[in-house]
Amino acid sequence: MPEIVLKLEKICKSYLGNMVLKDINLELQKGKIRALLGQNGAGKSTMMKIVSGSETADSGKIILNGKELKKLTPMEANKEGIGIVHQEFAQCLDLTVAQNIFLGKEPLTGAKMVDRKKINEMAKELLLELKIDLDPEATLRNLTVAQQQMVEIAKGVQSNPSILILDEPTAALTLQEVQNLFEFLRHLKARGVSIIYITHRLQEIEQIVDEVTVLRDGSLIGTKNIEDTSMEEIISMMVGKSSSEQFPKREQRDFGEEVLHVENVGLDDRLTNVDISIKQGEIVGLAGLAGCGQKELAEVLYGIRKPTSGTITFAGKKLEANVRRAVENGMGYISESRKKDGLFLMHSIKNNSSIADLKQFERGGLISQRRERRSVKEVVDSIRLKYTSLDMEAQYLSGGNQQKVVIAKWLCKQSQLLIINEPTRGIDVGAKFDIYSLIHDLARQGVAILVISSDFNELLGICDRLYVIRDGRITAEMNNDEITEEMLMLTATREA
Amino acid sequence: MGNNQTTLAQNFKKAMGGKSIYIIAIIFCVVLAFATPLFATQQNIINIMLQMTIVGIAALGQTYVIITGGIDLSVGAMITFAGCVSIDLLLRYGMWVAIVGTLALGILFGFINGFIVAKARIEPFITTMAMSMIIKSIMLVYTDGYPRYVREGVTEANPNFGDDFLQIGGGKVFGGLPVPFLILVIAAVVLGILLSKTRFGRYVYAVGGNKETARLSGINVPWTQIRVYIICGLTAALAGVVYAARIGTAQTTMGDGYELKAVASVAIGGTPLAGGRGSIDKTIVGALIYTVIANGLNLLGVSSYYQDLATGIIILVAVIINERSLRKQ
């Protein structure tokens, strides 16, 4: 009998009535590397946060080496031998590498002061073991993202955990760094450490993983030995059956003239030779794994970043990198973080909606409240926004309604092209359908739409045509009718 | 019965939501009117009008800056500089050059503040504090530390020199309304409309509400910031001119402390220093409360040693009450 080190029993978790984990049962053996796979929002990170104590499950048991852990805190989890490398690192940028690795566990001198010499020696030893070429005394702020990631990994293994959780550790790493990491993981495995490895990069798992567990929509779909399964099977487990009722029915539309023409656009090493084109009334998807350049491309199109090469033609005019010019010409951008840069949370629905084009309400230099209200009301009613008063502050709206307010802003401006990054992030399932129908309505009115999403199911559900982006290059272009989600996933993950 | 009462109270709260500062102002005045017979006299009301003018005008521009999430600590230095320069210009070129020239100087200082904040992206606190030192020092070099007097210009040939200028500070219109107070009212109405009814006004709130959203909505954020500091420089210069005209003289410490009095007026009015909210009418009420406190303490004969203690406590209480009523909304 193999030794079971970690056992999860019927773990459930919901946020604001939204079930994100449903009855998760899991067993992890000693000295095995387990991949945890699933699409964005499948619940992988939440599950690992529960295991490492930074989130608490609503119900269910966590059993470590036969002992049930109750009211787990990150500190206790660490003491029990659970180490975690978070996807979004929580680091102190102004401390050194060594100080970050041993944060909260600093070796002390006799006078209860931090033993600087010792901390640096310990860090040096650890980095050497990990084959990480870093100065323990370097300040984190001066390191590259990849180097910061390596520090985070060192921090995770520093306490000699018996279970190590890695949440997308390779997203920022180069090929060589990935190989070094893998070698170290094998070394840990040989020492009997069990590893849970979350990744989006499917091609990695065959190199390093023993078993695969797939999550989908908060449920555990299954666990397979890596020898007994295929990439195709894993992907179909991740994707599931396409449920047609998730999306409004797509209809055949005639597209108008070309609105956006992007030729040969490059941005340092983030984007290379990007060519795309969008017509009036067309919904075009940009599919790619996280960090493959889709955000950068959106920002280049909108003028937030200046491309290092190539041309962008919008509505017949060549665009320079200038956000104001892009807005004036009729481009609207809906970022993936509406609270950060899409909304004025403390301002009213009315003021949020009208801000991009106040000129149309001006009479003799003053804004006509009557015209503004009438116009905004028309727009927000047309997109079925739920509100009690136009003076209600945006912060009190639900995620889905907040997203609608951002869309209303660009409708008041009568934008011709909308770039929507992650249109339904943080929006519950019911409201998603509403946002999708809204996108269809806009397209029917002739608005060109570029949807960026890491949820391929979503892209296939709403787009007419798709581009696949990988490492800053457009690697494929296809019409929606020609493809399945499995094919899309394969194209997006395959090594070029 | 009990039910009825709660709904009544709730309705009242709802109607007064965010406006509790007006109630506080009224309560202050009523209490003082009962506490001392000297308070509600015509003479004292005119005094209050005069006393709140300088800080009130300066607080108008400060309101714009604070709504964008900034602060202008050079207001005091600008008032002093404007006072001295206005009398110098008056002595040489007459009243109109004095007014226009001084206001232009305020615009220039404001532009420099705004340019550094918006383009070099230095914290407004640091930028305007440094500018305050620079302006003060230039002013000391320029004046050589000597005060100016409007009446220096009086000659036998021109015995009435400066009368027109002194009217700005000491004149009365409409049977007793002080001219400086009228200037405050006009400035408040103009700047109030600019803030609440124009595109630029909306951009001021937008920049303070969320700079990144403002930028991505196509708003010229740096230019909006520069303009609010220009407005603040302009109102500080106007306050300096009115001040000099009221006392007929200008010396190198006249504006000291006015930057914080202006900030206090804005804060008492209920405009949060974090930006994104606030209004000119609130600032005027804030300036009124600030002035009434000082005035009332004087009338009550409170020792000057205790006056700042009382003022500080009253400001804190007023702001706390105001904060709470906002949060309940």
PDB file of C-alpha atoms in Angstrom, chain A residues 302 304 323-324 327 333 339-344 346-347 350-351 354-356 358-359 362 365-367 369 372 393 395-396 409-410, chain B residues 193-194 196-200 202-203 205-221 274-277 327 329:
ATOM      1  CA  TYR A 302      -5.580  51.334 -27.781  1.00  0.00           C
ATOM      2  CA  ILE A 304      -1.425  52.775 -24.163  1.00  0.00           C
ATOM      3  CA  VAL A 323      -5.252  56.910 -26.001  1.00  0.00           C
ATOM      4  CA  ARG A 324      -7.165  60.163 -26.408  1.00  0.00           C
ATOM      5  CA  VAL A 327     -11.115  57.266 -27.995  1.00  0.00           C
ATOM      6  CA  TYR A 333     -11.258  49.507 -24.211  1.00  0.00           C
ATOM      7  CA  LYS A 339     -12.398  48.288 -10.584  1.00  0.00           C
ATOM      8  CA  LYS A 340      -8.827  49.344 -11.180  1.00  0.00           C
ATOM      9  CA  ASP A 341      -9.147  51.133 -14.486  1.00  0.00           C
ATOM     10  CA  GLY A 342     -12.679  50.825 -15.834  1.00  0.00           C
ATOM     11  CA  LEU A 343     -14.864  52.526 -13.271  1.00  0.00           C
ATOM     12  CA  PHE A 344     -15.045  55.496 -10.985  1.00  0.00           C
ATOM     13  CA  MET A 346     -17.378  56.444  -5.955  1.00  0.00           C
ATOM     14  CA  HIS A 347     -19.183  58.173  -8.817  1.00  0.00           C
ATOM     15  CA  LYS A 350     -24.663  58.562 -14.844  1.00  0.00           C
ATOM     16  CA  ASN A 351     -21.233  60.120 -14.434  1.00  0.00           C
ATOM     17  CA  SER A 354     -21.183  59.782 -19.835  1.00  0.00           C
ATOM     18  CA  ILE A 355     -17.548  60.590 -19.044  1.00  0.00           C
ATOM     19  CA  ALA A 356     -16.035  59.549 -22.388  1.00  0.00           C
ATOM     20  CA  LEU A 358     -19.557  64.813 -22.423  1.00  0.00           C
ATOM     21  CA  LYS A 359     -19.277  67.105 -25.436  1.00  0.00           C
ATOM     22  CA  GLU A 362     -22.958  70.598 -23.827  1.00  0.00           C
ATOM     23  CA  GLY A 365     -20.290  75.385 -22.533  1.00  0.00           C
ATOM     24  CA  LEU A 366     -22.434  73.862 -19.782  1.00  0.00           C
ATOM     25  CA  ILE A 367     -23.529  70.255 -19.532  1.00  0.00           C
ATOM     26  CA  GLN A 369     -28.310  67.572 -17.105  1.00  0.00           C
ATOM     27  CA  GLU A 372     -27.281  63.744 -20.187  1.00  0.00           C
ATOM     28  CA  GLU A 393     -22.630  54.888  -7.026  1.00  0.00           C
ATOM     29  CA  GLN A 395     -19.356  50.587  -6.106  1.00  0.00           C
ATOM     30  CA  TYR A 396     -22.747  49.330  -4.944  1.00  0.00           C
ATOM     31  CA  LYS A 409     -19.581  54.322 -21.249  1.00  0.00           C
ATOM     32  CA  TRP A 410     -18.523  53.239 -24.715  1.00  0.00           C
TER      33      TRP A 410
ATOM     34  CA  ILE B 193     -20.549  76.451 -11.911  1.00  0.00           C
ATOM     35  CA  LEU B 194     -17.236  75.577 -13.561  1.00  0.00           C
ATOM     36  CA  SER B 196     -20.413  71.254 -11.298  1.00  0.00           C
ATOM     37  CA  LYS B 197     -21.678  72.106 -14.751  1.00  0.00           C
ATOM     38  CA  THR B 198     -18.826  71.849 -17.229  1.00  0.00           C
ATOM     39  CA  ARG B 199     -16.856  69.125 -18.896  1.00  0.00           C
ATOM     40  CA  PHE B 200     -13.684  70.348 -17.204  1.00  0.00           C
ATOM     41  CA  ARG B 202     -16.339  66.470 -14.503  1.00  0.00           C
ATOM     42  CA  TYR B 203     -12.759  65.733 -15.470  1.00  0.00           C
ATOM     43  CA  TYR B 205     -13.772  64.638 -10.294  1.00  0.00           C
ATOM     44  CA  ALA B 206     -12.766  61.877 -12.693  1.00  0.00           C
ATOM     45  CA  VAL B 207      -9.050  62.465 -12.155  1.00  0.00           C
ATOM     46  CA  GLY B 208      -9.558  62.417  -8.396  1.00  0.00           C
ATOM     47  CA  GLY B 209     -11.869  59.408  -8.553  1.00  0.00           C
ATOM     48  CA  ASN B 210      -9.535  57.172 -10.523  1.00  0.00           C
ATOM     49  CA  LYS B 211      -6.622  58.470 -12.602  1.00  0.00           C
ATOM     50  CA  GLU B 212      -6.218  55.265 -14.563  1.00  0.00           C
ATOM     51  CA  THR B 213      -9.901  55.045 -15.510  1.00  0.00           C
ATOM     52  CA  ALA B 214      -9.807  58.727 -16.439  1.00  0.00           C
ATOM     53  CA  ARG B 215      -6.827  58.184 -18.709  1.00  0.00           C
ATOM     54  CA  LEU B 216      -8.372  55.153 -20.396  1.00  0.00           C
ATOM     55  CA  SER B 217     -11.620  57.076 -20.884  1.00  0.00           C
ATOM     56  CA  GLY B 218      -9.743  59.534 -23.070  1.00  0.00           C
ATOM     57  CA  ILE B 219      -9.313  62.328 -20.508  1.00  0.00           C
ATOM     58  CA  ASN B 220      -6.153  64.420 -20.636  1.00  0.00           C
ATOM     59  CA  VAL B 221      -5.135  63.800 -17.047  1.00  0.00           C
ATOM     60  CA  ALA B 274      -8.417  61.441  -0.876  1.00  0.00           C
ATOM     61  CA  GLY B 275     -10.167  63.205  -3.738  1.00  0.00           C
ATOM     62  CA  GLY B 276     -12.981  62.315  -6.092  1.00  0.00           C
ATOM     63  CA  ARG B 277     -15.696  64.068  -4.099  1.00  0.00           C
ATOM     64  CA  ARG B 327     -20.917  56.529   5.639  1.00  0.00           C
ATOM     65  CA  GLN B 329     -25.672  56.755   3.198  1.00  0.00           C
TER      66      GLN B 329
END
